[in-house]
mmCIF file of C-alpha atoms in Angstrom:
data_model
loop_
_atom_site.group_PDB
_atom_site.id
_atom_site.type_symbol
_atom_site.label_atom_id
_atom_site.label_comp_id
_atom_site.label_asym_id
_atom_site.label_seq_id
_atom_site.Cartn_x
_atom_site.Cartn_y
_atom_site.Cartn_z
ATOM 1 C CA UNK A 1 96.562 113.239 118.103
ATOM 2 C CA UNK A 2 98.842 116.160 117.163
ATOM 3 C CA UNK A 3 98.203 117.378 113.439
ATOM 4 C CA UNK A 4 101.128 116.318 112.010
ATOM 5 C CA UNK A 5 100.763 112.786 112.004
ATOM 6 C CA UNK A 6 97.145 112.313 111.050
ATOM 7 C CA UNK A 7 96.909 109.941 108.861
ATOM 8 C CA UNK A 8 99.485 108.209 110.023
ATOM 9 C CA UNK A 9 99.701 104.495 112.781
ATOM 10 C CA UNK A 10 102.985 105.534 114.521
ATOM 11 C CA UNK A 11 102.759 107.994 115.910
ATOM 12 C CA UNK A 12 107.055 108.091 116.802
ATOM 13 C CA UNK A 13 109.889 106.614 115.643
ATOM 14 C CA UNK A 14 110.943 104.040 117.720
ATOM 15 C CA UNK A 15 114.957 103.056 118.422
ATOM 16 C CA UNK A 16 116.863 100.188 115.656
ATOM 17 C CA UNK A 17 118.562 97.937 118.224
ATOM 18 C CA UNK A 18 120.830 98.059 114.622
ATOM 19 C CA UNK A 19 121.622 101.502 114.539
ATOM 20 C CA UNK A 20 124.181 103.007 116.907
ATOM 21 C CA UNK A 21 122.324 106.476 116.395
ATOM 22 C CA UNK A 22 119.251 107.663 116.660
ATOM 23 C CA UNK A 23 117.248 111.255 117.514
ATOM 24 C CA UNK A 24 114.368 110.685 119.569
ATOM 25 C CA UNK A 25 111.545 113.282 117.960
ATOM 26 C CA UNK A 26 107.891 113.955 119.076
ATOM 27 C CA UNK A 27 105.238 114.748 117.411
ATOM 28 C CA UNK A 28 104.763 118.252 118.267
ATOM 29 C CA UNK A 29 108.740 119.046 116.793
ATOM 30 C CA UNK A 30 107.466 116.794 113.762
ATOM 31 C CA UNK A 31 107.045 118.818 110.180
ATOM 32 C CA UNK A 32 103.779 117.044 108.519
ATOM 33 C CA UNK A 33 105.132 113.479 107.410
ATOM 34 C CA UNK A 34 105.688 112.416 103.249
ATOM 35 C CA UNK A 35 105.967 109.278 102.147
ATOM 36 C CA UNK A 36 109.144 108.874 100.251
ATOM 37 C CA UNK A 37 109.882 106.109 98.153
ATOM 38 C CA UNK A 38 113.759 104.690 97.322
ATOM 39 C CA UNK A 39 114.149 102.373 94.236
ATOM 40 C CA UNK A 40 116.364 99.305 95.362
ATOM 41 C CA UNK A 41 117.992 96.471 93.239
ATOM 42 C CA UNK A 42 116.909 93.643 95.090
ATOM 43 C CA UNK A 43 118.990 90.529 94.879
ATOM 44 C CA UNK A 44 116.227 87.911 95.349
ATOM 45 C CA UNK A 45 112.581 88.536 95.497
ATOM 46 C CA UNK A 46 111.028 85.062 96.149
ATOM 47 C CA UNK A 47 111.260 83.759 99.425
ATOM 48 C CA UNK A 48 111.001 80.188 101.062
ATOM 49 C CA UNK A 49 108.623 80.183 103.821
ATOM 50 C CA UNK A 50 109.125 77.648 106.604
ATOM 51 C CA UNK A 51 107.076 78.212 109.077
ATOM 52 C CA UNK A 52 104.083 74.724 109.679
ATOM 53 C CA UNK A 53 101.840 77.398 111.281
ATOM 54 C CA UNK A 54 101.412 79.166 107.304
ATOM 55 C CA UNK A 55 99.164 78.136 104.665
ATOM 56 C CA UNK A 56 102.411 79.141 101.773
ATOM 57 C CA UNK A 57 105.884 77.814 100.584
ATOM 58 C CA UNK A 58 107.350 81.291 99.024
ATOM 59 C CA UNK A 59 106.677 84.932 99.329
ATOM 60 C CA UNK A 60 106.841 87.782 97.149
ATOM 61 C CA UNK A 61 107.067 91.637 99.044
ATOM 62 C CA UNK A 62 107.076 94.287 95.658
ATOM 63 C CA UNK A 63 107.629 96.472 98.176
ATOM 64 C CA UNK A 64 109.799 97.249 101.789
ATOM 65 C CA UNK A 65 107.509 99.230 104.424
ATOM 66 C CA UNK A 66 103.531 100.026 104.324
ATOM 67 C CA UNK A 67 101.988 103.143 103.603
ATOM 68 C CA UNK A 68 99.075 101.609 105.898
ATOM 69 C CA UNK A 69 100.530 102.921 108.498
ATOM 70 C CA UNK A 70 98.547 99.537 111.136
ATOM 71 C CA UNK A 71 99.897 100.484 114.419
ATOM 72 C CA UNK A 72 100.147 96.186 115.281
ATOM 73 C CA UNK A 73 101.547 95.339 111.585
ATOM 74 C CA UNK A 74 104.087 92.359 112.863
ATOM 75 C CA UNK A 75 106.359 93.328 109.963
ATOM 76 C CA UNK A 76 107.195 96.404 111.082
ATOM 77 C CA UNK A 77 110.858 95.601 112.772
ATOM 78 C CA UNK A 78 111.983 94.398 108.975
ATOM 79 C CA UNK A 79 112.247 97.454 108.704
ATOM 80 C CA UNK A 80 115.159 97.564 110.470
ATOM 81 C CA UNK A 81 117.254 95.470 109.009
ATOM 82 C CA UNK A 82 117.468 98.123 106.117
ATOM 83 C CA UNK A 83 118.488 101.199 108.723
ATOM 84 C CA UNK A 84 115.043 102.356 109.376
ATOM 85 C CA UNK A 85 113.049 102.325 112.192
ATOM 86 C CA UNK A 86 109.563 100.476 112.899
ATOM 87 C CA UNK A 87 107.989 103.279 113.543
ATOM 88 C CA UNK A 88 106.875 106.146 111.274
ATOM 89 C CA UNK A 89 110.042 104.847 108.842
ATOM 90 C CA UNK A 90 108.286 102.029 108.423
ATOM 91 C CA UNK A 91 104.875 103.602 106.372
ATOM 92 C CA UNK A 92 106.678 106.450 105.264
ATOM 93 C CA UNK A 93 109.667 105.389 103.574
ATOM 94 C CA UNK A 94 109.515 103.053 101.801
ATOM 95 C CA UNK A 95 111.567 100.511 99.369
ATOM 96 C CA UNK A 96 110.309 99.806 95.616
ATOM 97 C CA UNK A 97 112.056 97.124 94.167
ATOM 98 C CA UNK A 98 111.773 97.330 91.077
ATOM 99 C CA UNK A 99 113.868 94.892 89.201
ATOM 100 C CA UNK A 100 110.914 92.729 91.060
ATOM 101 C CA UNK A 101 109.105 91.376 87.378
ATOM 102 C CA UNK A 102 112.507 90.362 85.650
ATOM 103 C CA UNK A 103 113.607 88.294 89.131
ATOM 104 C CA UNK A 104 110.766 86.201 89.536
ATOM 105 C CA UNK A 105 110.449 85.270 85.019
ATOM 106 C CA UNK A 106 114.287 84.365 85.846
ATOM 107 C CA UNK A 107 112.933 81.868 88.249
ATOM 108 C CA UNK A 108 110.605 80.623 86.362
ATOM 109 C CA UNK A 109 112.909 79.915 83.592
ATOM 110 C CA UNK A 110 115.527 78.472 85.669
ATOM 111 C CA UNK A 111 115.679 74.670 84.672
ATOM 112 C CA UNK A 112 115.698 73.604 89.000
ATOM 113 C CA UNK A 113 112.267 74.935 90.107
ATOM 114 C CA UNK A 114 109.612 73.333 91.358
ATOM 115 C CA UNK A 115 106.483 75.539 91.060
ATOM 116 C CA UNK A 116 104.464 76.155 94.305
ATOM 117 C CA UNK A 117 101.705 78.496 95.583
ATOM 118 C CA UNK A 118 103.670 82.100 95.631
ATOM 119 C CA UNK A 119 102.430 84.765 98.401
ATOM 120 C CA UNK A 120 101.910 88.169 97.128
ATOM 121 C CA UNK A 121 103.038 89.547 100.215
ATOM 122 C CA UNK A 122 102.391 87.536 103.712
ATOM 123 C CA UNK A 123 104.926 91.192 104.774
ATOM 124 C CA UNK A 124 103.527 94.146 103.448
ATOM 125 C CA UNK A 125 100.772 94.795 101.423
ATOM 126 C CA UNK A 126 101.703 94.529 97.447
ATOM 127 C CA UNK A 127 98.210 96.811 97.169
ATOM 128 C CA UNK A 128 99.557 99.558 99.004
ATOM 129 C CA UNK A 129 99.097 103.132 97.801
ATOM 130 C CA UNK A 130 101.848 103.251 95.880
ATOM 131 C CA UNK A 131 101.256 100.249 93.160
ATOM 132 C CA UNK A 132 98.585 102.387 91.783
ATOM 133 C CA UNK A 133 101.146 104.145 90.427
ATOM 134 C CA UNK A 134 104.063 102.298 89.408
ATOM 135 C CA UNK A 135 101.736 98.867 88.519
ATOM 136 C CA UNK A 136 104.334 96.474 89.778
ATOM 137 C CA UNK A 137 102.356 93.696 91.126
ATOM 138 C CA UNK A 138 99.860 93.958 88.424
ATOM 139 C CA UNK A 139 103.391 92.902 86.449
ATOM 140 C CA UNK A 140 104.290 90.589 88.735
ATOM 141 C CA UNK A 141 99.926 88.632 87.886
ATOM 142 C CA UNK A 142 100.776 89.003 84.273
ATOM 143 C CA UNK A 143 103.978 86.654 84.921
ATOM 144 C CA UNK A 144 102.141 84.688 86.792
ATOM 145 C CA UNK A 145 99.199 83.915 84.110
ATOM 146 C CA UNK A 146 101.474 83.520 81.732
ATOM 147 C CA UNK A 147 103.479 80.376 83.008
ATOM 148 C CA UNK A 148 100.685 79.410 84.439
ATOM 149 C CA UNK A 149 101.747 79.176 88.461
ATOM 150 C CA UNK A 150 99.675 79.862 90.602
ATOM 151 C CA UNK A 151 99.787 82.962 93.550
ATOM 152 C CA UNK A 152 97.846 84.064 96.574
ATOM 153 C CA UNK A 153 96.764 87.532 97.897
ATOM 154 C CA UNK A 154 96.565 88.952 101.057
ATOM 155 C CA UNK A 155 95.170 92.310 101.187
ATOM 156 C CA UNK A 156 94.040 95.669 103.102
ATOM 157 C CA UNK A 157 93.514 97.484 99.663
ATOM 158 C CA UNK A 158 89.932 97.408 97.380
ATOM 159 C CA UNK A 159 93.247 98.564 93.841
ATOM 160 C CA UNK A 160 93.105 94.348 94.054
ATOM 161 C CA UNK A 161 89.754 95.050 91.689
ATOM 162 C CA UNK A 162 92.402 96.989 89.315
ATOM 163 C CA UNK A 163 93.688 93.568 88.760
ATOM 164 C CA UNK A 164 90.597 92.206 88.099
ATOM 165 C CA UNK A 165 91.157 90.964 84.564
ATOM 166 C CA UNK A 166 93.987 89.004 85.486
ATOM 167 C CA UNK A 167 92.928 87.602 88.107
ATOM 168 C CA UNK A 168 89.229 86.112 86.369
ATOM 169 C CA UNK A 169 91.550 84.413 84.431
ATOM 170 C CA UNK A 170 93.742 82.760 86.935
ATOM 171 C CA UNK A 171 91.074 82.030 88.707
ATOM 172 C CA UNK A 172 89.719 80.283 85.893
ATOM 173 C CA UNK A 173 92.285 77.344 85.771
ATOM 174 C CA UNK A 174 92.468 77.196 90.163
ATOM 175 C CA UNK A 175 95.912 79.383 90.019
ATOM 176 C CA UNK A 176 94.226 81.914 92.077
ATOM 177 C CA UNK A 177 92.684 82.722 95.728
ATOM 178 C CA UNK A 178 92.327 86.277 97.261
ATOM 179 C CA UNK A 179 92.484 87.018 100.637
ATOM 180 C CA UNK A 180 90.721 89.912 102.367
ATOM 181 C CA UNK A 181 92.443 91.394 106.178
ATOM 182 C CA UNK A 182 89.449 92.858 108.103
ATOM 183 C CA UNK A 183 90.039 93.343 111.898
ATOM 184 C CA UNK A 184 87.145 95.437 111.622
ATOM 185 C CA UNK A 185 84.031 97.415 110.481
ATOM 186 C CA UNK A 186 84.339 99.880 112.607
ATOM 187 C CA UNK A 187 84.744 102.744 110.840
ATOM 188 C CA UNK A 188 86.285 105.576 112.487
ATOM 189 C CA UNK A 189 88.193 102.687 114.709
ATOM 190 C CA UNK A 190 89.899 101.915 110.887
ATOM 191 C CA UNK A 191 90.388 105.111 110.415
ATOM 192 C CA UNK A 192 92.980 105.445 112.935
ATOM 193 C CA UNK A 193 93.395 101.599 113.437
ATOM 194 C CA UNK A 194 94.924 101.139 109.786
ATOM 195 C CA UNK A 195 94.599 105.493 108.365
ATOM 196 C CA UNK A 196 95.370 104.389 104.773
ATOM 197 C CA UNK A 197 93.835 101.277 104.358
ATOM 198 C CA UNK A 198 90.507 101.360 102.411
ATOM 199 C CA UNK A 199 87.319 102.210 104.582
ATOM 200 C CA UNK A 200 85.570 98.574 106.360
ATOM 201 C CA UNK A 201 82.072 99.068 103.493
ATOM 202 C CA UNK A 202 85.107 99.081 100.356
ATOM 203 C CA UNK A 203 86.637 95.189 101.910
ATOM 204 C CA UNK A 204 83.165 94.029 102.038
ATOM 205 C CA UNK A 205 82.366 95.709 98.812
ATOM 206 C CA UNK A 206 85.669 93.762 97.420
ATOM 207 C CA UNK A 207 84.452 90.750 98.741
ATOM 208 C CA UNK A 208 81.146 91.466 96.684
ATOM 209 C CA UNK A 209 83.222 91.652 93.217
ATOM 210 C CA UNK A 210 85.412 90.070 93.608
ATOM 211 C CA UNK A 211 83.025 86.740 94.295
ATOM 212 C CA UNK A 212 80.971 87.612 90.898
ATOM 213 C CA UNK A 213 84.464 86.905 88.899
ATOM 214 C CA UNK A 214 84.452 84.070 89.974
ATOM 215 C CA UNK A 215 87.438 85.041 92.197
ATOM 216 C CA UNK A 216 87.920 82.426 95.163
ATOM 217 C CA UNK A 217 88.008 84.635 98.696
ATOM 218 C CA UNK A 218 89.277 84.069 101.834
ATOM 219 C CA UNK A 219 89.469 86.751 105.133
ATOM 220 C CA UNK A 220 91.515 87.389 107.582
ATOM 221 C CA UNK A 221 89.576 88.479 110.680
ATOM 222 C CA UNK A 222 93.028 89.626 111.854
ATOM 223 C CA UNK A 223 94.421 91.112 114.281
ATOM 224 C CA UNK A 224 91.525 90.730 117.013
ATOM 225 C CA UNK A 225 92.124 92.659 119.733
ATOM 226 C CA UNK A 226 91.184 91.543 123.035
ATOM 227 C CA UNK A 227 88.714 94.196 124.410
ATOM 228 C CA UNK A 228 88.926 96.091 121.479
ATOM 229 C CA UNK A 229 87.851 93.918 117.927
ATOM 230 C CA UNK A 230 87.511 90.950 119.659
ATOM 231 C CA UNK A 231 83.046 91.903 120.115
ATOM 232 C CA UNK A 232 83.106 91.741 116.659
ATOM 233 C CA UNK A 233 83.579 88.177 115.743
ATOM 234 C CA UNK A 234 80.605 87.801 114.822
ATOM 235 C CA UNK A 235 79.339 89.937 112.468
ATOM 236 C CA UNK A 236 82.279 90.314 110.656
ATOM 237 C CA UNK A 237 82.313 86.975 109.613
ATOM 238 C CA UNK A 238 78.390 87.500 109.028
ATOM 239 C CA UNK A 239 79.275 90.739 106.446
ATOM 240 C CA UNK A 240 81.808 87.956 104.337
ATOM 241 C CA UNK A 241 79.590 85.284 103.952
ATOM 242 C CA UNK A 242 76.743 86.865 102.896
ATOM 243 C CA UNK A 243 78.878 89.488 100.357
ATOM 244 C CA UNK A 244 80.354 85.682 98.787
ATOM 245 C CA UNK A 245 83.390 84.561 100.724
ATOM 246 C CA UNK A 246 84.476 80.776 100.521
ATOM 247 C CA UNK A 247 86.368 80.159 103.295
ATOM 248 C CA UNK A 248 87.532 82.793 106.754
ATOM 249 C CA UNK A 249 90.082 82.808 109.436
ATOM 250 C CA UNK A 250 91.585 84.455 112.372
ATOM 251 C CA UNK A 251 94.651 85.354 113.991
ATOM 252 C CA UNK A 252 95.275 87.308 117.998
ATOM 253 C CA UNK A 253 97.424 90.353 118.719
ATOM 254 C CA UNK A 254 100.910 89.799 119.040
ATOM 255 C CA UNK A 255 103.621 92.510 119.698
ATOM 256 C CA UNK A 256 107.128 91.446 119.589
ATOM 257 C CA UNK A 257 110.367 93.780 119.167
ATOM 258 C CA UNK A 258 109.008 96.581 118.235
ATOM 259 C CA UNK A 259 105.493 96.497 117.311
ATOM 260 C CA UNK A 260 104.902 97.188 121.174
ATOM 261 C CA UNK A 261 106.228 100.175 122.037
ATOM 262 C CA UNK A 262 104.166 101.353 118.776
ATOM 263 C CA UNK A 263 100.957 100.136 119.304
ATOM 264 C CA UNK A 264 101.094 100.820 123.689
ATOM 265 C CA UNK A 265 101.413 104.948 122.972
ATOM 266 C CA UNK A 266 98.540 104.171 119.771
ATOM 267 C CA UNK A 267 96.762 102.590 122.377
ATOM 268 C CA UNK A 268 97.438 105.113 125.335
ATOM 269 C CA UNK A 269 96.346 107.921 122.515
ATOM 270 C CA UNK A 270 93.635 107.198 121.083
ATOM 271 C CA UNK A 271 91.782 105.086 123.436
ATOM 272 C CA UNK A 272 93.406 105.689 127.077
ATOM 273 C CA UNK A 273 90.038 104.329 129.138
ATOM 274 C CA UNK A 274 90.375 100.896 127.409
ATOM 275 C CA UNK A 275 94.327 100.719 126.857
ATOM 276 C CA UNK A 276 94.858 98.520 130.021
ATOM 277 C CA UNK A 277 92.121 96.277 129.865
ATOM 278 C CA UNK A 278 93.575 95.661 126.238
ATOM 279 C CA UNK A 279 97.276 94.899 127.777
ATOM 280 C CA UNK A 280 95.472 92.943 131.004
ATOM 281 C CA UNK A 281 93.528 90.606 127.859
ATOM 282 C CA UNK A 282 95.975 90.532 126.094
ATOM 283 C CA UNK A 283 98.489 89.282 128.412
ATOM 284 C CA UNK A 284 95.721 87.337 129.801
ATOM 285 C CA UNK A 285 96.564 85.528 125.934
ATOM 286 C CA UNK A 286 99.793 85.271 125.812
ATOM 287 C CA UNK A 287 101.121 83.439 129.319
ATOM 288 C CA UNK A 288 102.106 86.852 130.990
ATOM 289 C CA UNK A 289 103.223 88.181 128.615
ATOM 290 C CA UNK A 290 102.671 90.601 125.192
ATOM 291 C CA UNK A 291 104.699 89.104 122.457
ATOM 292 C CA UNK A 292 104.113 85.365 120.895
ATOM 293 C CA UNK A 293 107.055 83.514 118.902
ATOM 294 C CA UNK A 294 106.132 80.171 118.707
ATOM 295 C CA UNK A 295 104.298 78.621 115.954
ATOM 296 C CA UNK A 296 100.107 77.689 116.043
ATOM 297 C CA UNK A 297 100.195 79.505 119.863
ATOM 298 C CA UNK A 298 101.208 82.801 118.582
ATOM 299 C CA UNK A 299 98.000 82.734 116.268
ATOM 300 C CA UNK A 300 95.956 81.430 118.560
ATOM 301 C CA UNK A 301 97.315 82.293 121.842
ATOM 302 C CA UNK A 302 95.839 80.206 124.973
ATOM 303 C CA UNK A 303 93.788 80.587 128.130
ATOM 304 C CA UNK A 304 90.309 80.993 128.977
ATOM 305 C CA UNK A 305 90.242 84.617 126.756
ATOM 306 C CA UNK A 306 92.032 83.413 123.528
ATOM 307 C CA UNK A 307 89.671 79.934 124.114
ATOM 308 C CA UNK A 308 86.638 81.799 124.518
ATOM 309 C CA UNK A 309 87.850 83.831 121.272
ATOM 310 C CA UNK A 310 88.387 80.366 119.563
ATOM 311 C CA UNK A 311 84.488 79.644 120.153
ATOM 312 C CA UNK A 312 82.992 83.168 119.001
ATOM 313 C CA UNK A 313 85.298 82.333 115.940
ATOM 314 C CA UNK A 314 84.124 78.842 115.431
ATOM 315 C CA UNK A 315 81.203 78.818 116.334
ATOM 316 C CA UNK A 316 80.766 82.155 113.530
ATOM 317 C CA UNK A 317 82.573 79.823 111.048
ATOM 318 C CA UNK A 318 80.059 76.741 111.230
ATOM 319 C CA UNK A 319 77.276 78.901 111.354
ATOM 320 C CA UNK A 320 78.232 81.218 108.357
ATOM 321 C CA UNK A 321 80.860 79.097 106.924
ATOM 322 C CA UNK A 322 79.646 75.476 106.207
ATOM 323 C CA UNK A 323 80.858 73.077 103.962
ATOM 324 C CA UNK A 324 82.855 76.467 102.888
ATOM 325 C CA UNK A 325 86.657 75.865 101.886
ATOM 326 C CA UNK A 326 89.683 77.643 100.577
ATOM 327 C CA UNK A 327 90.390 76.286 97.503
ATOM 328 C CA UNK A 328 93.721 74.198 96.872
ATOM 329 C CA UNK A 329 95.408 75.424 93.958
ATOM 330 C CA UNK A 330 97.331 73.698 91.191
ATOM 331 C CA UNK A 331 100.787 73.694 90.106
ATOM 332 C CA UNK A 332 100.442 71.384 86.876
ATOM 333 C CA UNK A 333 100.000 73.438 83.908
ATOM 334 C CA UNK A 334 102.921 75.440 85.283
ATOM 335 C CA UNK A 335 104.743 76.119 82.009
ATOM 336 C CA UNK A 336 108.365 76.889 81.588
ATOM 337 C CA UNK A 337 108.106 78.178 78.188
ATOM 338 C CA UNK A 338 105.696 80.657 78.878
ATOM 339 C CA UNK A 339 102.902 79.809 76.359
ATOM 340 C CA UNK A 340 105.778 80.755 73.501
ATOM 341 C CA UNK A 341 105.470 77.185 72.384
ATOM 342 C CA UNK A 342 101.795 77.242 71.930
ATOM 343 C CA UNK A 343 102.716 80.854 70.053
ATOM 344 C CA UNK A 344 105.504 78.878 67.731
ATOM 345 C CA UNK A 345 103.660 75.607 67.616
ATOM 346 C CA UNK A 346 99.960 76.227 67.239
#
């Protein structure tokens, strides 16, 4: 790997199918890649989610693109809609929706708004590195607390602990839980596969800290990569359970659209001896393909290899998470006044 691409999951820029022109660049030609941030004015901020295999109805992404740089990230192709590449652009050109908090408050105060759990983020990580400076996610959580609207979080970053004060208050009212995404406990692997996420050990410590503060934690073993991380399923479940996680789920790797060339180049570069095996095992789970868009089957796969993974996970969940469940958040406390009525009429 060229030093200029160190700390990046993608080693090149994929072709954007929506663009007329594309400049081919090889790693040896790059200047060191610096992350750029561009403020944008979003027209709307909450997206309705109609997928029947997802456990939330609304998602909110304060950032488009993600500096974490996970080589396998399913959200990479969404950057193409903005005129960028799903490769390096996705992790080095971040669009910042600066008006996200004002849009969310406007939604909460609409007479027609029906409270539902909102997922932060569902697409790109709301605790990626720039959040430490900008605090958009914290501002969104403050609004969720003021209006008593349930909010769930999925992240790979220990930065979530910065907001323990707000999350603890939300948890007291059954208004939040946090999902930690942990695909591997192998630190050398994590370092090249999801280079700007928190370390594996820090993710486990994050579970401990959140749990100690009464904040429910769900763990996603995702993505499970056959032939590369699939053997870690039980160890991740054990470590997460011992740290206090209440529930766990998993998802199998899928390489839809322009995620495929990014991941293929990555594994051929970092694990050339395993690349063919991983690809063939994934095809065994995907009916001869590496992509899958059908609901439910996209997260589980099919065939003997997928079934073996499912059985391993089921065994681990029964052993380490028996009688533990992810909480069902409440919408009954929603206050469209944002608490102002309580202040005006004590």
